[in-house]
Structure formats: C-alpha cells, structure tokens
XYZ file of C-alpha atoms in Angstrom:
344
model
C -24.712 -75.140 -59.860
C -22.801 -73.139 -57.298
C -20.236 -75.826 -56.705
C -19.585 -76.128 -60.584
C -19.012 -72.639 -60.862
C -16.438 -72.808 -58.119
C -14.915 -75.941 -59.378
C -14.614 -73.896 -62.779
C -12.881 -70.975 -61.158
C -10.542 -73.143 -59.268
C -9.473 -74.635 -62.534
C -9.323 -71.720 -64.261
C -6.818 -70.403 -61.260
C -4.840 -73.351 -61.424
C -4.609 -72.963 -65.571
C -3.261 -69.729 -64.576
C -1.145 -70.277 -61.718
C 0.374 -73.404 -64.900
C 0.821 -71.235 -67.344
C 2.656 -68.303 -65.370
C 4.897 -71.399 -64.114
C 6.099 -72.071 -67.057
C 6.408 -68.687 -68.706
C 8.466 -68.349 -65.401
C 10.358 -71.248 -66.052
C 11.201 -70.319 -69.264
C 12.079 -66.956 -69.204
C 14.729 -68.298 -66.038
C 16.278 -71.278 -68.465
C 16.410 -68.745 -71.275
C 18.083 -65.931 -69.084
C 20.659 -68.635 -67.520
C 21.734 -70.439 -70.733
C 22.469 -67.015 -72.230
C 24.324 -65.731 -69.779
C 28.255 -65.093 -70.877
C 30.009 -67.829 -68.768
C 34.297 -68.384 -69.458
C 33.498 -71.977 -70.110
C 30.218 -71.770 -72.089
C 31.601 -67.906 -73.831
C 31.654 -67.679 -78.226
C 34.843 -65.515 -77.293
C 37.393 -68.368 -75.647
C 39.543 -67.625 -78.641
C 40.965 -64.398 -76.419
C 44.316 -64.412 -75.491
C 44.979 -64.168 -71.246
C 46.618 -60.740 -72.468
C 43.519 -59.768 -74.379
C 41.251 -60.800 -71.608
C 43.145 -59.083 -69.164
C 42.769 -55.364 -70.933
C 39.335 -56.421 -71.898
C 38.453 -57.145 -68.565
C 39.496 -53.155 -67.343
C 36.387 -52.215 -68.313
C 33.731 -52.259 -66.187
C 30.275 -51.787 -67.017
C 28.349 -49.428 -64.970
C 25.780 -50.517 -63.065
C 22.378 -49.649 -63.989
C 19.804 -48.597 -61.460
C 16.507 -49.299 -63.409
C 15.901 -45.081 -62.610
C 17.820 -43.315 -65.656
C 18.763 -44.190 -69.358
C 20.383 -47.862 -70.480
C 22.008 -48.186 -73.265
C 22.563 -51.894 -74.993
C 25.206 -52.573 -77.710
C 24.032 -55.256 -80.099
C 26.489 -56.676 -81.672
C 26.210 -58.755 -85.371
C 28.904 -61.190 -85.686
C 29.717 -63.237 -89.059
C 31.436 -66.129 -88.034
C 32.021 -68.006 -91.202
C 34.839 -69.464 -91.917
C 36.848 -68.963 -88.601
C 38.715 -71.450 -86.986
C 37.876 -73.260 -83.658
C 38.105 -70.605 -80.735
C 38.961 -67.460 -83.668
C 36.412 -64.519 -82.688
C 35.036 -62.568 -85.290
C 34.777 -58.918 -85.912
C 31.114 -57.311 -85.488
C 29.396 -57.367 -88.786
C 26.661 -55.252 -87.488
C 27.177 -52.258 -84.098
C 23.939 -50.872 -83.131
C 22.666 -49.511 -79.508
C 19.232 -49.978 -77.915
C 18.780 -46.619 -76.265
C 15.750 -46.263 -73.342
C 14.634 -43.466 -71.141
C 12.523 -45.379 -68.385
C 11.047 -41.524 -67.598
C 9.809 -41.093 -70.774
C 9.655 -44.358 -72.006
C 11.495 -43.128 -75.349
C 13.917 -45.363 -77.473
C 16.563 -44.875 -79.401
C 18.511 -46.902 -81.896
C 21.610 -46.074 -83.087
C 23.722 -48.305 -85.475
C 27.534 -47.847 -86.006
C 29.030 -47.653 -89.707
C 31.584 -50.688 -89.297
C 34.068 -49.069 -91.002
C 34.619 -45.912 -88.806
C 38.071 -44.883 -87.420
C 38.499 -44.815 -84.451
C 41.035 -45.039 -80.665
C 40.822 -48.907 -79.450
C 41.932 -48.692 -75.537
C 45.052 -50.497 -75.815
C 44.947 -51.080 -79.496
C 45.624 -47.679 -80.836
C 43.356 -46.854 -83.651
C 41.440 -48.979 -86.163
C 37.957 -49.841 -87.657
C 35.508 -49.939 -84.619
C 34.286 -53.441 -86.201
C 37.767 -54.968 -84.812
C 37.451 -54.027 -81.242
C 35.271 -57.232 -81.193
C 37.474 -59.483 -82.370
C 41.004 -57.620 -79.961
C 39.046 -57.886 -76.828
C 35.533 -58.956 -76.730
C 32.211 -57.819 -75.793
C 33.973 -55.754 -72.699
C 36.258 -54.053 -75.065
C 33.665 -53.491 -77.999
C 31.240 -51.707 -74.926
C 34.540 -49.736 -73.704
C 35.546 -48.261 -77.371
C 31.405 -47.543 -78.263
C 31.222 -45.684 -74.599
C 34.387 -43.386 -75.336
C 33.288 -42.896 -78.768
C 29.582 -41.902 -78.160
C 30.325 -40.149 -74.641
C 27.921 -42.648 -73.098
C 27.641 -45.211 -70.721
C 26.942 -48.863 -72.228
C 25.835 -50.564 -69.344
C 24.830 -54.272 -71.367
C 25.704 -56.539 -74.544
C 23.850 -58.724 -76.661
C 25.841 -60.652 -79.165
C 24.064 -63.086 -81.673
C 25.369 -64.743 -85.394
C 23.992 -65.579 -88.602
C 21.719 -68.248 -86.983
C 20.357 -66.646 -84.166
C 19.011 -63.755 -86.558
C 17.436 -66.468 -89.069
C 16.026 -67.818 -85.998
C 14.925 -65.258 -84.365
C 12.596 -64.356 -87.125
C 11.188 -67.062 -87.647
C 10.308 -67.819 -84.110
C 8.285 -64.941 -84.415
C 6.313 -66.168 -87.770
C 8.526 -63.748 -89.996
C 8.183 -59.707 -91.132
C 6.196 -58.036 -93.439
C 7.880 -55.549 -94.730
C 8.743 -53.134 -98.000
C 11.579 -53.818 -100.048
C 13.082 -50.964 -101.491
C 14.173 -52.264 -104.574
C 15.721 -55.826 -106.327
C 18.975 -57.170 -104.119
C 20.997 -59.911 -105.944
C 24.267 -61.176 -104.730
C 26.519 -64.409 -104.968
C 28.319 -65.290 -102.327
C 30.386 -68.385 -102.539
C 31.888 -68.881 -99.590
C 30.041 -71.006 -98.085
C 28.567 -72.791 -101.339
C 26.180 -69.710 -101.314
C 24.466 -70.704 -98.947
C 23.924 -66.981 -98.161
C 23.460 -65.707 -101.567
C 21.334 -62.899 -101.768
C 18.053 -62.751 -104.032
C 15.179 -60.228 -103.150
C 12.410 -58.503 -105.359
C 11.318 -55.078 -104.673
C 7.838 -54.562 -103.296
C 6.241 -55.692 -100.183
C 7.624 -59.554 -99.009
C 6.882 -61.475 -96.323
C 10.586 -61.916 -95.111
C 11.483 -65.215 -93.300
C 14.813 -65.693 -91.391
C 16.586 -66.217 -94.285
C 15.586 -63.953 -96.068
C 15.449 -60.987 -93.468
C 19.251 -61.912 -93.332
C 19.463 -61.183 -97.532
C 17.637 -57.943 -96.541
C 20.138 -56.863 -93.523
C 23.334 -57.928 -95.052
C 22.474 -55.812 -98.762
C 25.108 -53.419 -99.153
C 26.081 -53.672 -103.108
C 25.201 -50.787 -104.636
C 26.119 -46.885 -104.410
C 25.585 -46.343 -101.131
C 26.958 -49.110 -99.783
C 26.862 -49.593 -95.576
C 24.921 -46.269 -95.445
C 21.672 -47.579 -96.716
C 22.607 -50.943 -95.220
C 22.548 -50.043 -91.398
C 19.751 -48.366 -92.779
C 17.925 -51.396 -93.706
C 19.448 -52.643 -90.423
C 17.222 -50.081 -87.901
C 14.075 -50.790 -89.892
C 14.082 -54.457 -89.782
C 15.197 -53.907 -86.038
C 12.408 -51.677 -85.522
C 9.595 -53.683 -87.020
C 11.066 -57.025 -84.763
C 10.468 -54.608 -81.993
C 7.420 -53.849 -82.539
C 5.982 -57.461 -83.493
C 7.373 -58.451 -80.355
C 5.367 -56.230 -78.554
C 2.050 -57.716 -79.757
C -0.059 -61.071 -78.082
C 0.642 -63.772 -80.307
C 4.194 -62.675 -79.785
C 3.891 -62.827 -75.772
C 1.962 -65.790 -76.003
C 4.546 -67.725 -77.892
C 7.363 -66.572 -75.740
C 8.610 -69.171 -74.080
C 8.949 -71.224 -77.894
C 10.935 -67.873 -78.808
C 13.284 -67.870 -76.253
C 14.087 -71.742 -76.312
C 14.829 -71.096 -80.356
C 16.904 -67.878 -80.065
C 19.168 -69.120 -77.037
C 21.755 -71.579 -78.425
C 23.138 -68.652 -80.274
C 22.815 -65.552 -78.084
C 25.415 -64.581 -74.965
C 24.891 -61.415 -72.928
C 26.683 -59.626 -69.632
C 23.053 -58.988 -68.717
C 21.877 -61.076 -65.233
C 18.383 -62.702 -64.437
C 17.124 -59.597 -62.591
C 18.432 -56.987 -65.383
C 16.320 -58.978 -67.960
C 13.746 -59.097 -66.509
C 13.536 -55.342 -65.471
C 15.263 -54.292 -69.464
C 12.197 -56.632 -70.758
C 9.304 -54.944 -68.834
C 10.787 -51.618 -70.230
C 11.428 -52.464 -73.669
C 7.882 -53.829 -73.906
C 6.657 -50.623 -72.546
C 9.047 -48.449 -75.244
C 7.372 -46.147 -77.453
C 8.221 -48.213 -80.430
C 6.340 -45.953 -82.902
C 8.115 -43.087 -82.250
C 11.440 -44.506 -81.690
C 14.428 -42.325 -83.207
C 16.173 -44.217 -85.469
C 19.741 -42.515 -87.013
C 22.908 -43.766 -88.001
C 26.102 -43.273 -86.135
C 28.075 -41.005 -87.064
C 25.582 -38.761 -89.092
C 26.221 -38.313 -92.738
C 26.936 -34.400 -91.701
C 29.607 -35.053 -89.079
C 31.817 -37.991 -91.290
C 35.002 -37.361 -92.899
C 37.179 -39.348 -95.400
C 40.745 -40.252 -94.677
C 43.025 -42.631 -95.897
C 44.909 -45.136 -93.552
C 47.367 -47.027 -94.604
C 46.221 -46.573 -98.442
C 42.821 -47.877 -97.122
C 39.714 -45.261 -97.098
C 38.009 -45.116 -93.896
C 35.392 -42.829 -91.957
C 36.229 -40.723 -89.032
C 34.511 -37.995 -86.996
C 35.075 -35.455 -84.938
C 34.080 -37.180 -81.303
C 33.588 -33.540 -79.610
C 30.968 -32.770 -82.193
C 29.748 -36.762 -82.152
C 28.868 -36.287 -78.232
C 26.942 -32.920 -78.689
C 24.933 -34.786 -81.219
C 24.307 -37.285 -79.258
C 23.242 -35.349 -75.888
C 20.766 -32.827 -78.477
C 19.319 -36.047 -79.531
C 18.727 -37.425 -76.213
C 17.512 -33.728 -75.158
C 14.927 -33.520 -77.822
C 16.719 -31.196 -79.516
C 17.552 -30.634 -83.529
C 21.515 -31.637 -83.088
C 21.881 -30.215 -86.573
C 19.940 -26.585 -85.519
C 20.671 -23.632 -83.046
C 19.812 -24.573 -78.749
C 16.207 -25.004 -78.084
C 15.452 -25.483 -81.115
C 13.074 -28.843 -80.594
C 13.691 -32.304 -82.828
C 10.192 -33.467 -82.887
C 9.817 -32.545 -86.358
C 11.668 -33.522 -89.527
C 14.876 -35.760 -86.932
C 13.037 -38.385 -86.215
C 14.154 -41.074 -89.217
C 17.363 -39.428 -90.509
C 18.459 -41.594 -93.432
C 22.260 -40.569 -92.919
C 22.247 -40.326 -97.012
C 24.046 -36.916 -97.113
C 27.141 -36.589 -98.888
C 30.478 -37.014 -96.968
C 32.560 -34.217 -95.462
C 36.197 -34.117 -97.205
C-alpha cells in the first residue's frame, strides 16, 4: 500500500514537473516568434530614412518597481501593397501601477492633431505608418507626458483569433450595428443585434470597428475599452490559464512586440495580478479638453497638451482631473464615456 502511494505521488510530480515543461516551452516559443526582428518585422515597408528617425527613440527601460505603460496598436492592413505599413486603426495604452496593482486603459481618438517628431503635425493614426512602432511610442509619450516603455501591434486576424482562442465574449450590445463594407467582398461587413450576444472573433471585430452613427469614434473607442476590458478579465480566469499555451500558439503569427522574454514574463505576472474590476477606463483626450479645427479644409481634433498632461497625472494620482486638488476620483471618474460635447 505504502509503495503505491509513493509510486502515485511520484507520478503525480512528474505530471507536474510535464506540464510546467511545456507551459514553459510555450510561453518561450510564443515570446521568441513575437519578438520584432528586421527580417521577420510587419513594418519592412520603412524607408532607411524613416527607420533612421524612428530609430531616435529609445524606449526607457523599465525596472519592474514603478508604472509601465504599453501602446497597443490596431492596424487595418487591407488592401496595402507588399511591404506598405498601415496607419493604426485602433491607439490604446495598458497602464499598471505594480504598487498598487491598479490599471489603466486609455484609448486614443485616431483622428487627433497632433506634432509627429520629424513629421510636423498630422493625425496621430499616421505616425504608424511614417515611422513605426518606435515613432508611434515617441509621438503617444510627448503627447500624454508619459513614458511608453513597450508595443504590441496585432491586425484584423490576430483580434478574430484572439477571441476565439479564448472560447469568445459574452457581452451587451448596445443597440443594432449594420454596415456594408465592400472592399474586401464584405468580408467584414458588419451585422449585430442589440441585446446580450455571445461575440466570436468575428464578430467582436463587427463590435470594435462600429462607428456609423452620431457619435462616431467617440462611442467606438468606447466599445473598444469594454471589449478590451472583458478579454482582460476572461484571461484572468482557469480555463483561460489552462488553455494557454493553445492561446499563445493561435495569437502569434500575427502579433510583433519590442517587449523581450524576461519583460513578458514579469508584464504577464502583473497584468494577471491587475485589479481588472476596477480598472479606469477613459478616452484620450477627454470630451472636456477637445477642440475642433480645420486643417487643410479637413476637421480634426486637437487639445491643449499642457492641460492633457495634468489630466493625466490627476488620473494616475487618484484625483478628479476635472475637480479642484485633493479632491479624490474614486467616485463618479471611474468609466468616463468621453460623450460630452466638443469645445469650439
């Protein structure tokens, strides 16, 4: 009896010592094939100028001891031509306090005005497509008054895959979205009912992409942080962990990142331990701080980036950015919608 039970045990151990192996494994493969590489990058379309101004910026180092911030960038790369980068569809940041364990995401109306190092001004989507990743982190850091220490850049099909690696979202659906796309034989048409759907890759992308009707990429981005949100926290839960290593291996082909083996590993312990319930979620800038102007007969959005930083720093302080100093944002700044009217 005693030597079965020890026989059992050993097993057991060696099941274990297995399974951590491969989740090992893995998580190693996953980290090195997404790696941004020169000969493996989605950006080799970059001119040796473009690289070259790109390249000026370095990211700062993070510690693992004080905040990181993460740009996630959205790309649509339909219809470009071999080597042709696209402009960022989608701009968010993954904000996270390892003191405190709070998170933050912020996601960037496409359309806002801003300086381009090098490029003099234009929509912040283009900064992408000018000078990469390096340049995209360079233009969000001067804009936001932050450091933005790490990329993630993903298409079309590594959202679609993404969720459904992870069996799909539940989630409300504020009201009917319909919209024909034909350019690529609408293949990305979008057809949603309001009410609560259970929202595969596809049609989580329908759900993201929305952005026909009156309030256009304000309630999109929106839509953006919740979906983003609720990925976060299904992530966080066992089937999720357990299934990790069939996640990674789907979502890989179409993700590249400046982040190395190590930093994954360390930004992956803390996201999982992220407060993902009472993450702040607000869009960038805030409804109150925008301001019209035309360019070039076009209408775009700027802001005042003075005013954008001291929102951002009350934010990160707990405080209302909106309110008098000291006066605390744990109540009623947690979700802004960024719905309010536009400054003229």
């Amino acid at each position: 009896m005693v030597r079965t039970i020890k026989w059992f045990f050993i097993s057991l151990l060696l099941l274990l010592l297995a399974g951590i192996g491969y989740f090992t494994y893995s998580f190693v493969q996953f980290a090195n094939n997404i790696q941004s590489h020169p000969e493996t990058t989605k950006f080799g379309g970059l001119t040796p100028k473009q690289l070259i101004m790109s390249d000026s910026y370095t990211p700062p180092k993070w510690e693992g001891n004080s905040r990181v911030n993460v740009l996630i960038l959205g790309g649509d790369s339909r219809g470009l031509k071999k080597n042709e980068v696209p402009r960022s569809d989608s701009i968010m940041i993954a904000s996270i306090d390892p003191v405190t364990k709070k998170a933050y995401l912020f996601s960037i109306l496409r359309d806002t005005y801003v300086k381009i190092p090098g490029h003099g001004e234009d929509r912040i989507n283009t900064a992408l497509a000018i000078g990469g990743p390096n340049l995209a982190m360079r233009t969000v850091s001067d804009l936001l008054g932050i450091p933005i220490q790490y990329f993630f850049y993903t298409d079309f099909k590594g959202f679609i895959a993404l969720t459904d690696a992870i069996g799909g979202i539940d989630l409300e659906v504020e009201k009917d979205m319909k919209y024909r796309d034909s350019e690529d034989g609408h293949e990305y048409d979008i057809d949603l009912k309001k009410g609560m759907q259970h929202l595969d890759g596809k049609m989580a992308l329908q759900y993201v992409r929305f952005r026909h009707d009156a309030m256009s990429d304000f309630s999109r981005t929106e839509r953006q942080r919740k979906f983003l949100q609720a990925i976060a926290q299904k992530m966080q839960t066992t089937g999720s962990l357990i299934r990790l290593p069939k996640i990674l291996n789907s979502i890989d082909p179409y993700l590249e990142t400046n982040l190395t083996t190590t930093d994954m590993l360390k930004l992956g312990t803390l996201a999982f331990e992220a407060k993902t319930e009472g993450m702040v979620s607000q869009q960038i800038p805030p409804s109150e701080l925008l301001i019209e102007k035309r360019v070039g007969g076009a209408e775009v959005l700027s802001v005042n980036r003075t005013k954008l930083q001291d929102y951002i720093k009350a934010l990160f302080e707990g405080r209302d950015p909106l309110a008098p100093a000291g006066k605390s944002a744990e109540s009623g700044n947690k979700n802004k919608t960024g719905t309010a009217p536009v400054k003229k």
